[in-house]
Coordinates of C-alpha atoms in Angstrom, one line a residue:
M1 CA 68.2 16.7 -61.2
P2 CA 68.9 15.3 -64.7
L3 CA 70.4 17.7 -67.1
P4 CA 68.1 18.9 -70.0
L5 CA 68.7 16.9 -73.2
R6 CA 70.1 18.9 -76.0
S7 CA 67.9 19.4 -79.0
P8 CA 69.0 17.3 -82.0
G9 CA 70.9 19.1 -84.7
G10 CA 73.4 18.5 -87.4
G11 CA 71.6 15.2 -88.5
R12 CA 71.9 13.6 -85.1
P13 CA 69.1 11.3 -84.0
S14 CA 66.7 12.4 -81.3
P15 CA 67.4 11.2 -77.7
R16 CA 64.7 8.5 -77.8
A17 CA 65.8 7.3 -81.2
A18 CA 69.4 7.0 -79.8
D19 CA 68.1 5.0 -76.8
A20 CA 66.2 2.7 -79.1
L21 CA 69.3 2.1 -81.2
V22 CA 71.4 1.4 -78.1
A23 CA 68.8 -1.1 -76.7
G24 CA 68.6 -2.8 -80.2
A25 CA 72.4 -3.0 -80.4
V26 CA 72.7 -4.6 -77.0
L27 CA 69.8 -7.0 -77.8
L28 CA 71.5 -8.0 -81.0
V29 CA 74.8 -8.8 -79.3
V30 CA 73.2 -10.8 -76.5
A31 CA 70.9 -12.7 -78.9
V32 CA 73.7 -13.7 -81.3
W33 CA 75.9 -14.8 -78.4
T34 CA 73.1 -16.8 -76.9
L35 CA 72.2 -18.5 -80.3
V36 CA 75.9 -19.4 -80.8
A37 CA 76.1 -20.8 -77.3
G38 CA 72.9 -22.8 -77.8
L39 CA 74.5 -24.7 -80.6
R40 CA 77.0 -26.2 -78.1
A41 CA 74.7 -26.7 -75.1
S42 CA 71.1 -27.7 -75.0
E43 CA 68.5 -27.0 -72.4
P44 CA 64.8 -27.7 -71.8
P45 CA 62.4 -25.7 -74.0
L46 CA 60.7 -24.0 -71.0
R47 CA 64.0 -22.8 -69.6
A48 CA 65.1 -21.6 -73.0
V49 CA 61.8 -19.6 -73.5
L50 CA 62.2 -18.1 -70.0
G51 CA 65.8 -17.2 -70.8
W52 CA 64.8 -15.4 -73.9
V53 CA 62.0 -13.5 -72.1
L54 CA 64.6 -12.3 -69.5
V55 CA 66.9 -11.3 -72.4
L56 CA 64.1 -9.3 -74.1
A57 CA 63.1 -7.7 -70.7
G58 CA 66.6 -6.7 -69.7
C59 CA 67.6 -5.3 -73.1
G60 CA 64.2 -3.7 -73.8
A61 CA 64.4 -1.8 -70.5
L62 CA 67.4 0.1 -71.8
Y63 CA 65.0 2.1 -74.0
F64 CA 63.9 3.9 -70.8
R65 CA 67.4 4.2 -69.3
R66 CA 67.6 8.0 -69.3
R67 CA 64.1 8.7 -68.2
Q68 CA 64.0 6.1 -65.4
P69 CA 67.7 5.2 -64.8
V70 CA 67.3 3.7 -61.3
A71 CA 64.3 1.6 -62.3
V72 CA 66.0 0.3 -65.4
A73 CA 69.1 -0.6 -63.5
V74 CA 67.0 -2.6 -60.9
V75 CA 65.1 -4.4 -63.7
T76 CA 68.3 -5.4 -65.6
L77 CA 69.9 -6.5 -62.3
L78 CA 66.9 -8.7 -61.4
A79 CA 66.9 -10.1 -65.0
C80 CA 70.6 -11.0 -64.6
A81 CA 70.0 -12.5 -61.1
V82 CA 67.3 -14.9 -62.6
Y83 CA 68.9 -15.5 -66.0
Y84 CA 72.4 -16.7 -65.0
P85 CA 71.3 -19.4 -62.5
L86 CA 68.5 -20.5 -64.8
S87 CA 70.1 -20.5 -68.3
A88 CA 72.8 -22.9 -69.5
Q89 CA 74.0 -20.5 -72.3
D90 CA 75.4 -17.8 -70.0
G91 CA 74.9 -15.1 -72.6
P92 CA 76.3 -11.6 -72.1
L93 CA 73.1 -10.1 -70.5
M94 CA 75.4 -8.5 -68.0
I95 CA 76.1 -5.9 -70.7
A96 CA 72.6 -4.5 -70.2
F97 CA 73.1 -4.1 -66.4
A98 CA 76.6 -2.5 -67.0
L99 CA 75.1 0.1 -69.3
A100 CA 72.2 0.7 -67.0
L101 CA 74.6 1.2 -64.0
Y102 CA 76.7 3.6 -66.0
T103 CA 73.6 5.6 -67.1
T104 CA 72.4 5.8 -63.4
A105 CA 75.7 7.5 -62.4
A106 CA 75.7 9.7 -65.5
E107 CA 72.2 10.9 -64.8
G108 CA 73.2 12.2 -61.4
R109 CA 71.9 9.2 -59.3
F110 CA 75.4 8.6 -57.8
A111 CA 74.2 7.1 -54.5
A112 CA 71.8 4.7 -56.2
A113 CA 74.6 3.6 -58.6
V114 CA 77.0 2.9 -55.7
A115 CA 74.3 1.0 -53.8
L116 CA 73.4 -1.1 -56.9
G117 CA 77.1 -1.9 -57.5
A118 CA 77.6 -2.9 -53.9
V119 CA 74.5 -5.1 -53.9
T120 CA 75.6 -6.8 -57.1
L121 CA 79.1 -7.5 -55.7
L122 CA 77.7 -8.8 -52.4
A123 CA 75.2 -11.0 -54.1
V124 CA 77.7 -12.6 -56.4
G125 CA 80.2 -13.1 -53.6
A126 CA 77.5 -14.6 -51.3
G127 CA 76.4 -16.9 -54.1
E128 CA 80.0 -18.1 -54.7
V129 CA 80.6 -18.7 -51.0
R130 CA 77.6 -21.0 -50.8
Q131 CA 79.0 -23.2 -53.6
Q132 CA 80.6 -26.5 -52.8
P133 CA 84.4 -26.6 -53.0
G134 CA 85.4 -27.2 -56.6
H135 CA 82.1 -26.0 -58.0
R136 CA 82.7 -22.2 -57.9
Q137 CA 82.0 -20.5 -61.2
I138 CA 83.9 -17.3 -60.3
D139 CA 87.2 -17.4 -58.5
D140 CA 88.7 -14.8 -56.3
T141 CA 90.6 -13.1 -59.2
S142 CA 87.4 -12.8 -61.3
L143 CA 85.5 -11.5 -58.3
A144 CA 88.1 -8.7 -57.8
M145 CA 87.9 -7.9 -61.5
L146 CA 84.1 -7.7 -61.2
A147 CA 84.5 -5.3 -58.4
G148 CA 86.9 -3.2 -60.5
W149 CA 84.5 -3.2 -63.4
L150 CA 81.6 -2.0 -61.2
I151 CA 83.7 0.7 -59.6
S152 CA 84.9 1.8 -63.1
L153 CA 81.4 2.0 -64.5
V154 CA 80.2 4.2 -61.6
A155 CA 83.3 6.4 -61.8
V156 CA 83.1 6.9 -65.5
G157 CA 79.4 7.7 -65.2
R158 CA 80.1 10.2 -62.5
A159 CA 82.8 11.8 -64.7
Q160 CA 80.4 12.0 -67.6
R161 CA 77.9 13.7 -65.4
T162 CA 80.4 16.2 -64.3
R163 CA 81.5 16.9 -67.9
A164 CA 77.9 17.3 -69.0
A165 CA 77.2 19.7 -66.1
Y166 CA 80.3 21.8 -67.0
L167 CA 79.3 21.9 -70.7
H168 CA 75.8 22.9 -69.8
E169 CA 77.0 25.7 -67.5
V170 CA 79.4 27.0 -70.2
E171 CA 76.5 27.0 -72.7
Q172 CA 74.2 28.9 -70.3
R173 CA 77.0 31.4 -69.6
A174 CA 77.5 31.9 -73.3
L175 CA 73.7 32.4 -73.8
A176 CA 73.6 34.9 -70.9
A177 CA 76.6 36.8 -72.3
E178 CA 74.9 36.9 -75.7
R179 CA 71.7 38.2 -74.2
E180 CA 73.6 40.8 -72.1
Q181 CA 75.5 41.9 -75.2
E182 CA 72.2 42.3 -77.2
A183 CA 70.6 44.2 -74.3
R184 CA 73.7 46.6 -74.1
A185 CA 73.5 47.1 -77.9
R186 CA 69.8 47.9 -77.7
Q187 CA 70.4 50.3 -74.8
S188 CA 73.3 52.0 -76.7
A189 CA 71.1 52.4 -79.7
T190 CA 68.3 53.9 -77.6
E191 CA 70.6 56.3 -75.9
E192 CA 72.2 57.3 -79.3
R193 CA 68.7 57.8 -80.8
L194 CA 67.6 60.0 -77.9
R195 CA 70.8 62.0 -78.0
I196 CA 70.4 62.7 -81.8
A197 CA 66.7 63.6 -81.3
R198 CA 67.7 66.0 -78.5
E199 CA 70.3 67.6 -80.7
V200 CA 68.0 68.0 -83.7
H201 CA 65.2 69.4 -81.4
D202 CA 67.6 72.0 -80.0
V203 CA 68.9 73.1 -83.4
L204 CA 65.6 73.2 -85.3
G205 CA 63.4 74.3 -82.4
H206 CA 65.6 77.4 -81.7
S207 CA 66.0 78.5 -85.3
I208 CA 62.4 77.8 -86.4
S209 CA 61.0 79.6 -83.3
L210 CA 63.1 82.7 -84.1
I211 CA 62.0 82.6 -87.7
N212 CA 58.4 82.4 -86.5
V213 CA 58.8 85.3 -84.2
Q214 CA 60.6 87.5 -86.8
S215 CA 58.1 86.8 -89.5
G216 CA 55.2 87.3 -87.1
A217 CA 56.6 90.7 -86.0
A218 CA 57.0 91.8 -89.6
L219 CA 53.5 90.8 -90.5
H220 CA 52.2 92.7 -87.5
R221 CA 54.0 95.9 -88.6
L222 CA 52.9 95.4 -92.2
G223 CA 49.3 94.9 -91.1
K224 CA 49.2 98.5 -89.9
K225 CA 49.6 99.5 -93.6
P226 CA 52.7 101.7 -93.2
A227 CA 54.1 103.9 -96.0
P228 CA 55.5 101.9 -98.9
E229 CA 59.1 102.9 -98.0
A230 CA 58.6 101.9 -94.4
G231 CA 56.8 98.6 -95.4
L232 CA 59.6 97.7 -97.8
A233 CA 62.2 98.4 -95.1
T234 CA 60.3 96.3 -92.6
A235 CA 59.9 93.4 -95.1
T236 CA 63.6 93.6 -96.0
E237 CA 64.7 93.6 -92.4
A238 CA 62.5 90.6 -91.6
L239 CA 63.7 88.7 -94.7
E240 CA 67.3 89.3 -93.9
A241 CA 66.8 88.2 -90.3
V242 CA 65.0 85.0 -91.5
R243 CA 67.8 84.4 -94.0
A244 CA 70.5 84.7 -91.4
T245 CA 68.7 82.5 -88.9
S246 CA 67.9 79.8 -91.5
K247 CA 71.6 79.9 -92.6
D248 CA 72.7 79.3 -89.1
A249 CA 70.1 76.6 -88.7
L250 CA 71.4 74.8 -91.8
R251 CA 75.0 75.1 -90.6
E252 CA 74.2 73.6 -87.2
L253 CA 72.0 70.9 -88.7
R254 CA 74.8 69.8 -91.0
A255 CA 77.2 69.7 -88.1
T256 CA 74.8 67.7 -86.0
L257 CA 74.0 65.2 -88.8
G258 CA 77.7 64.8 -89.3
V259 CA 77.8 63.1 -86.0
L260 CA 75.9 60.2 -87.6
R261 CA 79.1 58.5 -88.4
R262 CA 79.9 54.9 -89.5
A263 CA 80.7 52.4 -86.8
D264 CA 84.4 52.3 -87.7
E265 CA 84.9 56.1 -87.4
A266 CA 86.4 57.8 -84.4
T267 CA 84.1 59.5 -81.8
P268 CA 84.2 63.3 -82.3
T269 CA 86.0 65.2 -79.6
T270 CA 84.8 68.7 -80.4
P271 CA 81.3 70.2 -80.2
A272 CA 79.2 70.2 -83.4
S273 CA 79.9 73.9 -84.4
S274 CA 78.5 75.0 -81.1
G275 CA 80.0 76.2 -77.8
L276 CA 80.1 79.1 -75.4
A277 CA 82.5 80.8 -77.8
L278 CA 79.5 81.3 -80.0
L279 CA 77.3 82.8 -77.3
G280 CA 77.5 86.3 -78.8
D281 CA 76.1 85.0 -82.2
L282 CA 73.3 83.2 -80.3
A283 CA 72.4 86.4 -78.4
E284 CA 72.5 88.4 -81.6
R285 CA 70.0 86.1 -83.3
A286 CA 67.7 86.4 -80.3
R287 CA 68.0 90.2 -80.6
S288 CA 66.8 90.0 -84.2
A289 CA 63.6 88.4 -82.9
G290 CA 62.9 91.4 -80.6
L291 CA 64.5 90.3 -77.4
D292 CA 66.9 92.5 -75.5
V293 CA 69.6 90.0 -74.6
R294 CA 72.2 91.1 -72.0
T295 CA 75.1 88.9 -71.3
G296 CA 77.5 89.0 -68.4
V297 CA 80.5 87.0 -67.2
T298 CA 81.8 86.6 -63.6
G299 CA 85.1 84.9 -62.9
T300 CA 87.8 83.7 -65.3
P301 CA 86.7 81.4 -68.3
V302 CA 88.6 78.1 -68.5
P303 CA 88.8 75.5 -71.3
L304 CA 85.8 73.2 -71.1
P305 CA 85.6 69.6 -72.2
P306 CA 83.6 69.4 -75.5
P307 CA 80.6 67.7 -73.9
V308 CA 80.3 70.3 -71.2
D309 CA 80.9 73.2 -73.7
L310 CA 78.1 71.9 -76.0
A311 CA 75.7 71.3 -73.2
A312 CA 76.1 74.8 -71.8
Y313 CA 75.5 76.2 -75.3
R314 CA 72.4 74.1 -75.8
I315 CA 71.0 75.1 -72.4
V316 CA 71.3 78.8 -73.3
Q317 CA 69.9 78.2 -76.8
E318 CA 66.9 76.2 -75.5
S319 CA 66.2 78.8 -72.8
L320 CA 66.1 81.6 -75.4
T321 CA 63.9 79.5 -77.6
N322 CA 61.3 79.0 -74.8
I323 CA 61.4 82.7 -74.0
A324 CA 60.8 83.7 -77.6
R325 CA 57.9 81.3 -78.0
H326 CA 56.1 81.4 -74.7
A327 CA 57.3 84.1 -72.3
G328 CA 56.2 87.4 -73.9
A329 CA 59.4 88.9 -72.5
R330 CA 61.3 91.9 -73.7
T331 CA 64.5 91.5 -71.7
V332 CA 66.7 88.5 -71.0
D333 CA 69.8 88.3 -68.8
V334 CA 72.3 85.5 -69.6
D335 CA 74.9 85.3 -66.8
L336 CA 78.0 83.0 -66.7
D337 CA 79.7 82.4 -63.4
W338 CA 83.0 80.6 -63.6
S339 CA 84.0 79.0 -60.3
P340 CA 87.0 76.8 -59.6
D341 CA 85.2 73.6 -60.4
A342 CA 82.0 74.4 -62.4
V343 CA 80.3 76.9 -64.6
R344 CA 76.9 78.3 -63.6
L345 CA 74.4 79.5 -66.2
R346 CA 71.5 81.7 -65.2
I347 CA 69.0 82.8 -67.9
A348 CA 66.3 85.1 -66.5
D349 CA 63.6 86.9 -68.4
D350 CA 61.0 89.5 -67.4
G351 CA 58.1 87.7 -69.0
G352 CA 54.7 87.4 -67.3
G353 CA 52.7 84.4 -66.3
S354 CA 53.4 81.4 -64.1
P355 CA 55.4 78.4 -65.1
E356 CA 52.1 76.6 -65.7
D357 CA 51.4 79.0 -68.5
R358 CA 54.5 77.9 -70.3
P359 CA 54.2 74.4 -71.9
L360 CA 56.6 71.8 -70.5
G361 CA 57.4 70.0 -73.8
S362 CA 60.7 68.3 -74.2
G363 CA 62.9 71.4 -74.0
I364 CA 63.2 71.7 -70.2
R365 CA 63.4 68.0 -69.8
G366 CA 66.2 67.9 -72.4
M367 CA 68.2 70.6 -70.6
A368 CA 67.8 68.8 -67.3
E369 CA 68.9 65.5 -68.9
R370 CA 72.0 67.2 -70.3
A371 CA 73.0 68.6 -66.9
R372 CA 72.4 65.3 -65.1
A373 CA 74.4 63.3 -67.7
L374 CA 77.4 65.5 -66.9
G375 CA 77.0 65.3 -63.1
G376 CA 75.4 68.7 -62.8
E377 CA 71.9 70.0 -62.0
L378 CA 69.3 72.3 -63.5
T379 CA 66.3 74.0 -62.0
A380 CA 63.6 76.1 -63.7
G381 CA 60.9 78.3 -62.1
N382 CA 59.8 81.8 -61.1
G383 CA 62.5 84.3 -60.3
E384 CA 62.3 86.5 -57.2
D385 CA 61.6 89.6 -59.3
G386 CA 59.0 87.9 -61.5
G387 CA 59.6 86.4 -64.9
F388 CA 61.2 83.0 -65.3
L389 CA 64.7 81.7 -64.3
V390 CA 66.7 78.7 -65.6
D391 CA 69.6 78.0 -63.3
A392 CA 72.1 75.3 -64.3
R393 CA 75.4 74.2 -62.8
L394 CA 77.8 72.1 -64.9
P395 CA 81.0 70.7 -63.4
Y396 CA 84.2 71.0 -65.6
A397 CA 84.9 67.2 -65.3
P398 CA 81.9 65.1 -66.4
P399 CA 81.5 61.5 -65.1
S400 CA 82.9 60.1 -68.3
A401 CA 85.8 62.5 -68.6
P402 CA 87.8 62.4 -71.8
S403 CA 91.3 60.9 -71.9
A404 CA 94.4 63.1 -71.7
S405 CA 94.9 63.0 -75.4
S406 CA 91.3 64.1 -76.0
A407 CA 91.6 66.8 -73.4
S408 CA 94.7 68.2 -75.2
S409 CA 92.8 68.4 -78.4
A410 CA 89.9 70.2 -76.8
P411 CA 89.2 73.7 -78.1
S412 CA 90.8 76.7 -76.4
A413 CA 89.0 78.7 -73.7
P414 CA 85.9 80.3 -75.1
S415 CA 86.2 84.0 -75.4
A416 CA 84.0 86.0 -73.0
P417 CA 80.7 86.8 -74.6
E418 CA 80.0 90.4 -75.2
E419 CA 79.1 92.0 -72.0
G420 CA 76.1 94.2 -71.9
P421 CA 74.4 96.1 -69.1
R422 CA 74.0 93.8 -66.1
T423 CA 70.8 93.6 -64.1
P424 CA 71.0 93.0 -60.4
E425 CA 71.6 89.3 -59.9
K426 CA 68.5 87.2 -59.1
S427 CA 68.5 84.2 -56.8
P428 CA 66.7 81.2 -58.3
Q429 CA 63.6 80.0 -56.6
E430 CA 64.3 76.3 -56.6
G431 CA 61.3 74.7 -58.4
A432 CA 61.0 71.9 -60.8
R433 CA 59.4 72.8 -64.1

C-alpha cells in the first residue's frame, strides 16, 4: 500500500506540482540531447515525428509515476523498446524508464520492479544475441553495467521505501504520544477539578449546614416570645455559635484554597488544617448545633499518611453534616477502631426515617469516592437499632503510598478524641446509599 503523501509545507511544491516539474526536467534533457544529436545525423521526417511522439509519451507519463507506478514503468519501457530500434538519434529516453523503475520500487511495488528490470535485461540481451557478428551495439561489458544499473535502481527504490515507512511510523508514534499526553493532561485536570470541588463541598457544606441549624434553632426559641433577658441570651448564644462556625469555615476554606498552587510548587504532604487530631473540635461544633455527639476510640492510634488522615476527617465531617441537615437526630456516636492495618470509622445516629428520606446528593458519593481512592470501602444504610449508620474502613497504606521522606514528615499520631459515653456498638447493615 503506498504511503500517504505528506502535505506541503515550508514553501515546498505540492506532490503533483513536483511530479510535473520532474517530468518537464526529463523532457527538457531528452529533447535537448535529441536536437543536438539530430544535427549530426539525419533521418526521414516520418521516423523523426514518431520518435518525438515516443519521447513526449515516455516523458509525459512520468507525471503519473506516483499514482500509477507500474503502468508508467510499462509505458516508458514500451516507449524505449520502440524508440531505440526506430530512431537514429539514440536520445537518453532511457532516463524516463530508469526513473519510473525507481519509483515503482519506492512506492512498494518491489516484485513488479524486479520483474520489469529482468524483462528489460532479457530483452536487451536477446536483441544483441540476434545481431550479426560485428554489428552488436552493446558489448558484454555494457550489458553487465546495464544489469548493475537496473539492480541499483530497484535496490535504491526499495531503500527509499523502507526509509519513508520508518519516518511515517516515527511520525505516527509521535502523534500518538502527543495525543496520549493531551489525554493524560485532560484526565489530570478533571481529577484535580473534582478533588477541589469535593474539598470545597465538604468544608462549606458542613459549616453552612451548622450555621443554618444554629440560626434556625435560635429563631424557633425567639418565636416563642421569651422574656427579654432569655431572648437576649438565646440570640447571643446563637450568634457566638455562628461566629465560631464561620471562623472555622474560613480557616478551612483558606487552607483548602491554598492547595491551588502553581505548577512549579511542591505537592503538599500534610492535610489542609484537618485530620483526626481535630475530631474533638468537629464534635464540639456539632454539639453547638444541638447534636449530642459521643466519641469513642478502640485500639491504639497510629500515625496516618496525610491523605488517609484527611479522608477520615472528611468522612466524619460529611456524616455530621448529613445528620444535622436531614436526620432529625439528637444523638450521634462516632467510633474509631484502630486495627493493625486499617482504621474503621462508624458514625451512627438515632434519627428516624429510611435512607430514601435522606437526599443522596454528592455527600455520600464523595465519601465513598474518598474511601475507594485509598483502597478502602464505605457503606451507608439503616442501623440495626434504627437510625442511620455510615461504616468506613481506610487502610493505613493507600495505593499511592508516599515516599519514605514524605512519611517521615507526616504529622505525629493524632491524639485520641475526647471520649464520651459509649453506646452499645452497632453492626452495620450493609446497604448502598
